[in-house]
């Protein structure tokens, strides 16, 4: 079994800085972390390896500093990692990102056939949840989103059975492999790295694949290959709220006052 887990380096959400000219993240001087949802994808890959055997490869697209999230995955027990890093990859939207990741997985598949790809449900910087499904579509893999439990894998039959978390119910799905799963936070509790794992990860060398390796059309990756254009990013203006006091016998008048304010609110102007 060969598992490929996609991880992403994301900015600490409390200290996000946006370049007002390019509308892209300013990475210099900003603390970055592993996307929290991807930690659960790594943990699920480790559990599958422990139960069914196999090999785990972690991949990430990002700047050279992104090797830190890959080394963290290796400290946890991931066997090897590949960093996809090139200036022409920069500024990519979900469409261009899924292209680069899928082509990297395709290359890994030629070296060792891939059975399962795991991604976090979404990233905390974009929140689109589009990259995982985009990879599945490009590779024509079975697509299993919102997975909160892997129930069974039949290696001989090449079948995987999972539970998906829907809004008001769970859905049991049986699918053929190779398959791509997006993992929910409820699927597991990520483990901590061991001291030997940390030491081995520090010494590990993470290979870097540039576009010279993937040989993708530069007009289909990075900013050039991203049809999604961010027009403006800004912090919404928040007016100070008003407290309507009402205790005991005055509670009724307070409720009436709130309803009056709601009825008088100019919703039309708010929509504009």
CSV table of N, CA, C and O in Angstrom, one decimal, residues 166-211:
chain,number,residue,atom,x,y,z
A,166,UNK,N,-22.2,13.9,7.0
A,166,UNK,CA,-23.0,14.8,6.3
A,166,UNK,C,-23.7,15.7,7.3
A,166,UNK,O,-23.4,15.6,8.5
A,167,UNK,N,-24.5,16.7,6.9
A,167,UNK,CA,-25.0,17.7,7.8
A,167,UNK,C,-25.9,17.1,8.9
A,167,UNK,O,-25.8,17.4,10.1
A,168,UNK,N,-26.7,16.1,8.6
A,168,UNK,CA,-27.7,15.6,9.6
A,168,UNK,C,-27.6,14.1,9.7
A,168,UNK,O,-28.4,13.4,10.4
A,169,UNK,N,-26.6,13.5,9.1
A,169,UNK,CA,-26.5,12.0,9.1
A,169,UNK,C,-25.1,11.6,8.7
A,169,UNK,O,-24.3,12.4,8.3
A,170,UNK,N,-24.8,10.3,8.8
A,170,UNK,CA,-23.6,9.7,8.3
A,170,UNK,C,-23.9,8.8,7.1
A,170,UNK,O,-25.0,8.3,7.0
A,171,UNK,N,-22.9,8.7,6.2
A,171,UNK,CA,-23.1,7.9,5.0
A,171,UNK,C,-22.0,6.9,4.8
A,171,UNK,O,-20.8,7.3,5.0
A,172,UNK,N,-22.3,5.7,4.7
A,172,UNK,CA,-21.3,4.6,4.5
A,172,UNK,C,-21.1,4.5,3.0
A,172,UNK,O,-22.1,4.2,2.2
A,173,UNK,N,-19.8,4.6,2.5
A,173,UNK,CA,-19.5,4.5,1.1
A,173,UNK,C,-18.5,3.5,0.8
A,173,UNK,O,-17.5,3.4,1.5
A,174,UNK,N,-18.7,2.6,-0.1
A,174,UNK,CA,-17.7,1.7,-0.6
A,174,UNK,C,-17.2,2.1,-2.0
A,174,UNK,O,-18.0,2.5,-2.9
A,175,UNK,N,-15.9,2.2,-2.2
A,175,UNK,CA,-15.4,2.7,-3.4
A,175,UNK,C,-14.1,1.9,-3.8
A,175,UNK,O,-13.5,1.2,-3.0
A,176,UNK,N,-13.8,2.0,-5.1
A,176,UNK,CA,-12.6,1.3,-5.6
A,176,UNK,C,-11.4,2.2,-5.3
A,176,UNK,O,-11.5,3.4,-5.3
A,177,UNK,N,-10.2,1.6,-5.2
A,177,UNK,CA,-8.9,2.3,-5.1
A,177,UNK,C,-8.3,2.3,-6.5
A,177,UNK,O,-8.5,1.3,-7.3
A,178,UNK,N,-7.5,3.3,-6.8
A,178,UNK,CA,-7.0,4.4,-6.0
A,178,UNK,C,-8.1,5.4,-5.6
A,178,UNK,O,-9.0,5.6,-6.5
A,179,UNK,N,-8.0,5.9,-4.4
A,179,UNK,CA,-9.0,6.8,-4.0
A,179,UNK,C,-8.4,8.0,-3.3
A,179,UNK,O,-7.3,7.9,-2.7
A,180,UNK,N,-9.1,9.1,-3.3
A,180,UNK,CA,-8.6,10.3,-2.5
A,180,UNK,C,-9.7,10.6,-1.4
A,180,UNK,O,-10.9,10.6,-1.7
A,181,UNK,N,-9.2,10.8,-0.2
A,181,UNK,CA,-10.0,11.1,0.9
A,181,UNK,C,-9.7,12.5,1.5
A,181,UNK,O,-8.5,12.8,1.6
A,182,UNK,N,-10.7,13.3,1.9
A,182,UNK,CA,-10.5,14.5,2.7
A,182,UNK,C,-10.9,14.1,4.1
A,182,UNK,O,-12.1,13.7,4.3
A,183,UNK,N,-10.0,14.3,5.0
A,183,UNK,CA,-10.2,13.9,6.4
A,183,UNK,C,-10.8,14.9,7.3
A,183,UNK,O,-10.3,16.1,7.4
A,184,UNK,N,-11.8,14.6,8.1
A,184,UNK,CA,-12.4,15.5,9.0
A,184,UNK,C,-11.6,15.5,10.3
A,184,UNK,O,-10.9,14.6,10.6
A,185,UNK,N,-11.7,16.6,11.1
A,185,UNK,CA,-11.1,16.7,12.4
A,185,UNK,C,-11.5,15.6,13.3
A,185,UNK,O,-10.7,15.2,14.2
A,186,UNK,N,-12.8,15.2,13.2
A,186,UNK,CA,-13.3,14.2,14.1
A,186,UNK,C,-12.8,12.8,13.9
A,186,UNK,O,-13.1,11.9,14.7
A,187,UNK,N,-12.0,12.6,12.8
A,187,UNK,CA,-11.6,11.3,12.5
A,187,UNK,C,-10.6,10.7,13.5
A,187,UNK,O,-10.5,9.5,13.7
A,188,UNK,N,-9.8,11.5,14.1
A,188,UNK,CA,-8.7,11.0,15.0
A,188,UNK,C,-8.2,12.1,15.9
A,188,UNK,O,-8.5,13.3,15.7
A,189,UNK,N,-7.3,11.8,16.7
A,189,UNK,CA,-6.5,12.7,17.6
A,189,UNK,C,-5.0,12.6,17.2
A,189,UNK,O,-4.4,11.5,17.4
A,190,UNK,N,-4.4,13.6,16.5
A,190,UNK,CA,-3.0,13.4,16.1
A,190,UNK,C,-2.1,13.1,17.2
A,190,UNK,O,-2.2,13.7,18.3
A,191,UNK,N,-1.1,12.3,17.0
A,191,UNK,CA,-0.1,11.9,17.9
A,191,UNK,C,1.0,13.0,18.0
A,191,UNK,O,1.1,13.9,17.2
A,192,UNK,N,1.8,12.8,19.0
A,192,UNK,CA,3.0,13.7,19.2
A,192,UNK,C,4.2,12.9,18.7
A,192,UNK,O,4.3,11.7,18.7
A,193,UNK,N,5.2,13.7,18.1
A,193,UNK,CA,6.4,13.0,17.6
A,193,UNK,C,7.2,12.5,18.8
A,193,UNK,O,7.2,13.0,19.9
A,194,UNK,N,7.9,11.4,18.5
A,194,UNK,CA,8.9,10.9,19.5
A,194,UNK,C,10.2,11.6,19.4
A,194,UNK,O,10.5,12.3,18.4
A,195,UNK,N,11.0,11.5,20.4
A,195,UNK,CA,12.3,12.1,20.4
A,195,UNK,C,13.2,11.6,19.2
A,195,UNK,O,13.8,12.3,18.5
A,196,UNK,N,13.3,10.2,19.1
A,196,UNK,CA,14.1,9.7,18.0
A,196,UNK,C,13.5,10.2,16.6
A,196,UNK,O,14.2,10.4,15.7
A,197,UNK,N,12.2,10.3,16.5
A,197,UNK,CA,11.5,10.7,15.3
A,197,UNK,C,11.9,12.2,15.0
A,197,UNK,O,12.2,12.5,13.8
A,198,UNK,N,12.0,13.0,16.0
A,198,UNK,CA,12.4,14.4,15.8
A,198,UNK,C,13.8,14.5,15.3
A,198,UNK,O,14.2,15.2,14.4
A,199,UNK,N,14.7,13.7,16.0
A,199,UNK,CA,16.1,13.7,15.6
A,199,UNK,C,16.3,13.2,14.2
A,199,UNK,O,17.1,13.8,13.4
A,200,UNK,N,15.6,12.2,13.8
A,200,UNK,CA,15.7,11.7,12.4
A,200,UNK,C,15.2,12.7,11.4
A,200,UNK,O,15.8,12.8,10.3
A,201,UNK,N,14.2,13.4,11.7
A,201,UNK,CA,13.6,14.4,10.8
A,201,UNK,C,14.5,15.5,10.6
A,201,UNK,O,14.6,16.1,9.5
A,202,UNK,N,15.2,15.9,11.7
A,202,UNK,CA,16.1,17.1,11.6
A,202,UNK,C,17.2,16.8,10.6
A,202,UNK,O,17.6,17.6,9.8
A,203,UNK,N,17.7,15.5,10.6
A,203,UNK,CA,18.8,15.1,9.7
A,203,UNK,C,18.3,14.8,8.3
A,203,UNK,O,19.1,14.7,7.3
A,204,UNK,N,17.0,14.6,8.1
A,204,UNK,CA,16.5,14.1,6.8
A,204,UNK,C,16.6,15.2,5.8
A,204,UNK,O,16.4,16.4,6.1
A,205,UNK,N,16.9,14.9,4.6
A,205,UNK,CA,17.0,15.8,3.4
A,205,UNK,C,15.7,15.6,2.6
A,205,UNK,O,15.4,14.5,2.1
A,206,UNK,N,15.0,16.7,2.5
A,206,UNK,CA,13.7,16.7,1.7
A,206,UNK,C,14.0,17.1,0.3
A,206,UNK,O,14.4,18.2,0.0
A,207,UNK,N,13.8,16.2,-0.7
A,207,UNK,CA,14.0,16.6,-2.1
A,207,UNK,C,13.1,17.6,-2.6
A,207,UNK,O,11.9,17.7,-2.2
A,208,UNK,N,13.5,18.5,-3.4
A,208,UNK,CA,12.7,19.6,-4.0
A,208,UNK,C,12.5,19.4,-5.4
A,208,UNK,O,13.4,19.2,-6.2
A,209,UNK,N,11.2,19.4,-5.8
A,209,UNK,CA,10.9,19.2,-7.2
A,209,UNK,C,10.4,20.6,-7.7
A,209,UNK,O,9.4,21.2,-7.3
A,210,UNK,N,11.2,21.1,-8.7
A,210,UNK,CA,10.8,22.4,-9.3
A,210,UNK,C,10.0,22.1,-10.6
A,210,UNK,O,9.8,20.9,-10.9
A,211,UNK,N,9.7,23.1,-11.3
A,211,UNK,CA,8.9,22.8,-12.6
A,211,UNK,C,9.8,22.2,-13.6
A,211,UNK,O,9.3,21.7,-14.6
